[in-house]
PDB file of C-alpha atoms in Angstrom:
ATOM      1  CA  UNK A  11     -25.459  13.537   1.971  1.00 96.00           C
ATOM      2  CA  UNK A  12     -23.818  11.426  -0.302  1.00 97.00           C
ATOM      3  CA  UNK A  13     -21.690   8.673   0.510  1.00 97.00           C
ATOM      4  CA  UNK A  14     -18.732   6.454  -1.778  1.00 98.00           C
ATOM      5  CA  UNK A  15     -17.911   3.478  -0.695  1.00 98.00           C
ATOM      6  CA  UNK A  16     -15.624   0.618  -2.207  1.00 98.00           C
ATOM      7  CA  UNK A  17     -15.747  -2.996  -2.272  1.00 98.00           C
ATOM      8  CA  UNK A  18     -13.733  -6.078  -4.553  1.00 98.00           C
ATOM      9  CA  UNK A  19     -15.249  -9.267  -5.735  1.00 98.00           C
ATOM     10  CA  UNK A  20     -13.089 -12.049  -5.804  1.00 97.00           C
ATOM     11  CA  UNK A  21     -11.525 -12.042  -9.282  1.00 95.00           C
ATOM     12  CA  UNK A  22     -13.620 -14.481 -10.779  1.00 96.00           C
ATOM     13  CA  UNK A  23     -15.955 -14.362 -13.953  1.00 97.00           C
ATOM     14  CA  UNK A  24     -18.318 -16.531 -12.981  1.00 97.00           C
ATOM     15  CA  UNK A  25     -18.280 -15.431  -9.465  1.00 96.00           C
ATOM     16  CA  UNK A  26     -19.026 -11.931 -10.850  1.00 97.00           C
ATOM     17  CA  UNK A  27     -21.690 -12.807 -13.147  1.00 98.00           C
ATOM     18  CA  UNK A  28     -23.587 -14.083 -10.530  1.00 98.00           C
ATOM     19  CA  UNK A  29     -23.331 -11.114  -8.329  1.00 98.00           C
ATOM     20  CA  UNK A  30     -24.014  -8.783 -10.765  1.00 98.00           C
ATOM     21  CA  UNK A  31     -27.566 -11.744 -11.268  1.00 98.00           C
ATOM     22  CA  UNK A  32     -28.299 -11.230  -7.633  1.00 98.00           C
ATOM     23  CA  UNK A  33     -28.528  -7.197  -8.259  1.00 98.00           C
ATOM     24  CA  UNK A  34     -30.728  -7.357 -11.114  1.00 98.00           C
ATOM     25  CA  UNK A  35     -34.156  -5.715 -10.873  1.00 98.00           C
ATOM     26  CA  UNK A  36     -35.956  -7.848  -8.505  1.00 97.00           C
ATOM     27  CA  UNK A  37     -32.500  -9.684  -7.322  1.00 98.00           C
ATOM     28  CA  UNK A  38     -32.455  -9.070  -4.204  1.00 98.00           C
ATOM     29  CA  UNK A  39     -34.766  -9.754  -1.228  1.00 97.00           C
ATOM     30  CA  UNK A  40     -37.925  -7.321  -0.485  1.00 97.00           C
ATOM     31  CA  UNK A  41     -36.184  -7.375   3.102  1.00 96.00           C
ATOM     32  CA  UNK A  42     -33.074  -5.912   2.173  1.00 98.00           C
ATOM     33  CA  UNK A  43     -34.344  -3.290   0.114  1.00 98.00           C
ATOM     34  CA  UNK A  44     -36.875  -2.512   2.613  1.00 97.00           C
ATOM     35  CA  UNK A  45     -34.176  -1.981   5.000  1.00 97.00           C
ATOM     36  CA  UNK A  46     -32.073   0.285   2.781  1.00 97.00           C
ATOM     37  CA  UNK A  47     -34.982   2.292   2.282  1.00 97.00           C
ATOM     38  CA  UNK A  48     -36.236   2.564   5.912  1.00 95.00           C
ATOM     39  CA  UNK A  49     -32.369   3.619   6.979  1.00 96.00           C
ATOM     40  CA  UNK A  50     -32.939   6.647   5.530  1.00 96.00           C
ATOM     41  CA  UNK A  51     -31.002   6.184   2.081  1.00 98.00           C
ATOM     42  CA  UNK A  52     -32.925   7.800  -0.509  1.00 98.00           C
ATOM     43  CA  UNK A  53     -30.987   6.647  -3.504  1.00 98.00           C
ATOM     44  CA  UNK A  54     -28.512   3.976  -3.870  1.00 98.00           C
ATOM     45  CA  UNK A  55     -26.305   2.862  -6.891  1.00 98.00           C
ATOM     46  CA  UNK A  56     -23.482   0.021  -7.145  1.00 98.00           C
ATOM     47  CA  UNK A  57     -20.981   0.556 -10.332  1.00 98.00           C
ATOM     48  CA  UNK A  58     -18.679  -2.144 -11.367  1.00 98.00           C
ATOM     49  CA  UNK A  59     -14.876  -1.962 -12.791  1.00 97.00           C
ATOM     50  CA  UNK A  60     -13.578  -5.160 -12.940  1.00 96.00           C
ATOM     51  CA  UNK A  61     -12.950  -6.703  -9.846  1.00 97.00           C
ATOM     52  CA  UNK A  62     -13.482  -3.405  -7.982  1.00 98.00           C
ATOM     53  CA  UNK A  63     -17.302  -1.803  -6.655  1.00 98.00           C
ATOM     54  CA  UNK A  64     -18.357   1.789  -6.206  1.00 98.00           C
ATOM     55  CA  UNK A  65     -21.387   2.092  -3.917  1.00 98.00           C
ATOM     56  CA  UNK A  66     -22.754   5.600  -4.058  1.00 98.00           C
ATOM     57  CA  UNK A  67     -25.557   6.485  -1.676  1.00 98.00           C
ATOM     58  CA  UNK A  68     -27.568   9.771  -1.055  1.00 98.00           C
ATOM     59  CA  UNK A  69     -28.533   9.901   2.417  1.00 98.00           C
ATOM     60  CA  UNK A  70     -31.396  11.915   4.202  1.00 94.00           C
ATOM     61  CA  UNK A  71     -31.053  13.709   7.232  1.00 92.00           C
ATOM     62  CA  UNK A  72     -32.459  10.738   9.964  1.00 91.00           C
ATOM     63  CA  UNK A  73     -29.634   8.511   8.000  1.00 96.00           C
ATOM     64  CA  UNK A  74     -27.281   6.797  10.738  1.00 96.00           C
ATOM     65  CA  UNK A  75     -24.611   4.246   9.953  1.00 93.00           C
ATOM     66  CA  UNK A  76     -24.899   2.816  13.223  1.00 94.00           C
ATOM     67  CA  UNK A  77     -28.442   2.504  13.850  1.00 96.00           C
ATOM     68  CA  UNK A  78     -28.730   0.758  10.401  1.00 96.00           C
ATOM     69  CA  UNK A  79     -26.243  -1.738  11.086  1.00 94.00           C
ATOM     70  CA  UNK A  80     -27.731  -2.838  14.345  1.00 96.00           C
ATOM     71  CA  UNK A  81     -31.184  -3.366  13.069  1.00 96.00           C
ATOM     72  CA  UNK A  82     -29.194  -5.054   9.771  1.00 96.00           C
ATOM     73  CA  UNK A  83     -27.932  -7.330  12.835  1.00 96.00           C
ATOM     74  CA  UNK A  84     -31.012  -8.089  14.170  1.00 97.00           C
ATOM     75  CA  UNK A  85     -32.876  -9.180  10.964  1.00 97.00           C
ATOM     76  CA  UNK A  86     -32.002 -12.673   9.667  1.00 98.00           C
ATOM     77  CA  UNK A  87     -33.035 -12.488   6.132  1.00 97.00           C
ATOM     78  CA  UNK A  88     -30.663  -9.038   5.932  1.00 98.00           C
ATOM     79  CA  UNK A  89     -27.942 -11.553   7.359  1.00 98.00           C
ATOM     80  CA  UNK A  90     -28.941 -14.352   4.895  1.00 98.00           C
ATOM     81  CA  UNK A  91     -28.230 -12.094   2.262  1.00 98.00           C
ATOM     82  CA  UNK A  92     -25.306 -10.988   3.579  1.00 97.00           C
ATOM     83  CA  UNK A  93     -24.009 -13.906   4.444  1.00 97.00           C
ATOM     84  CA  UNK A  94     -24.502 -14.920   0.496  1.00 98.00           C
ATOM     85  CA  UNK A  95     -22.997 -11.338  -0.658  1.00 98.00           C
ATOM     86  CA  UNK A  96     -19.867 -12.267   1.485  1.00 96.00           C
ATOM     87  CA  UNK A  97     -19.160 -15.696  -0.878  1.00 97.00           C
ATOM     88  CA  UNK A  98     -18.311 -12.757  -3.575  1.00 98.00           C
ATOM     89  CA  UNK A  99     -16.958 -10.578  -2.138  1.00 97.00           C
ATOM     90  CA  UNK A 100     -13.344  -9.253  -0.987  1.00 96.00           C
ATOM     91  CA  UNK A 101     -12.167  -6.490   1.152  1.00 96.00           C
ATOM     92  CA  UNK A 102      -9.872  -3.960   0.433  1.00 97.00           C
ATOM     93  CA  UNK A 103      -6.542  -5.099   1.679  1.00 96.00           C
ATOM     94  CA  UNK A 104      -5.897  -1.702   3.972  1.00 96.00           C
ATOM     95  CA  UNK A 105      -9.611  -2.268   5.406  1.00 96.00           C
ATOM     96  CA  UNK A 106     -10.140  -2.771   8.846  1.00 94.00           C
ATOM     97  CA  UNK A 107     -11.344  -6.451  10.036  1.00 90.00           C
ATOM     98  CA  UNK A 108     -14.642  -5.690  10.814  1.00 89.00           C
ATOM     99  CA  UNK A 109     -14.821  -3.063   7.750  1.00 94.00           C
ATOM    100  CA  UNK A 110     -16.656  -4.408   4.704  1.00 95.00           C
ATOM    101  CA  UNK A 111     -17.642  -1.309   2.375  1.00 97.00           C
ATOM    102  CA  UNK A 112     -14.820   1.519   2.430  1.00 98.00           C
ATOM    103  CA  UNK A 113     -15.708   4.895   2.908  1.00 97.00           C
ATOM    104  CA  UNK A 114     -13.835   6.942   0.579  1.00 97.00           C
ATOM    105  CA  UNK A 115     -12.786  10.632   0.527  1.00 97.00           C
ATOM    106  CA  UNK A 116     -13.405  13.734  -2.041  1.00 97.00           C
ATOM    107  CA  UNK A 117     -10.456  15.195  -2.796  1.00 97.00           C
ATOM    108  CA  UNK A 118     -11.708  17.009  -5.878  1.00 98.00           C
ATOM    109  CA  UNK A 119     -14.969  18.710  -6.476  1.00 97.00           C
ATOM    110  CA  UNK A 120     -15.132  20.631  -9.708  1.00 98.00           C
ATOM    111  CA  UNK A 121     -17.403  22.752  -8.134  1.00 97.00           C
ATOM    112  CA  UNK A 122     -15.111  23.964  -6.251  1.00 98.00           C
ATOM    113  CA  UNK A 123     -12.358  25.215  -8.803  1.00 98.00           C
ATOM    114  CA  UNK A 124     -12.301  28.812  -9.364  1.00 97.00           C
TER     115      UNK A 124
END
């Protein structure tokens, strides 16, 4: 299943450059990617316009939101890093509180055109 989710950075070059650092090749913590991979996400990619993020994620079938964010919870150096993530980032202004990546919706599939 794929999933799109959104995500701003504070509006700040520097700021930015160092985020996009931390998600180099090798940027970020063997823990972290360990996790996304044992959650059941089988590819992940982050794309950047300006200020704004695209997260797009292809999920298996065991994938759960829920159950990943409660071992995510439960692991400190998954916190550490996002704890560090959070000094870049923004959330969408219509986002719920406790909402940090925003799932979006397909409302066009070219697929699906006649």
């Amino acid at each position: 299943m794929r999933h799109v989710l959104l995500l701003d950075l504070n509006d700040d070059p520097a700021a930015i450059a160092a985020y996009r650092h931390w998600h180099r090749p090798g940027g970020p913590p063997a823990a972290v990617i360990q996790s996304i991979r044992e959650a059941g996400i089988d590819a992940m990619e982050i794309w950047q316009a300006g200020d704004r993020l695209v997260m797009v994620m292809e999920t298996g079938p065991d994938f759960d939101s829920e159950t990943k964010r409660a071992r995510d919870a439960a692991d400190p150096e998954v916190q550490a890093w996002e704890t560090l993530m959070d000094g870049f980032q923004r959330r969408l202004a219509f986002a719920a509180p406790e909402v940090k990546w925003v799932a979006s919706e397909r409302i066009f599939a070219l697929a699906d055109q006649p």
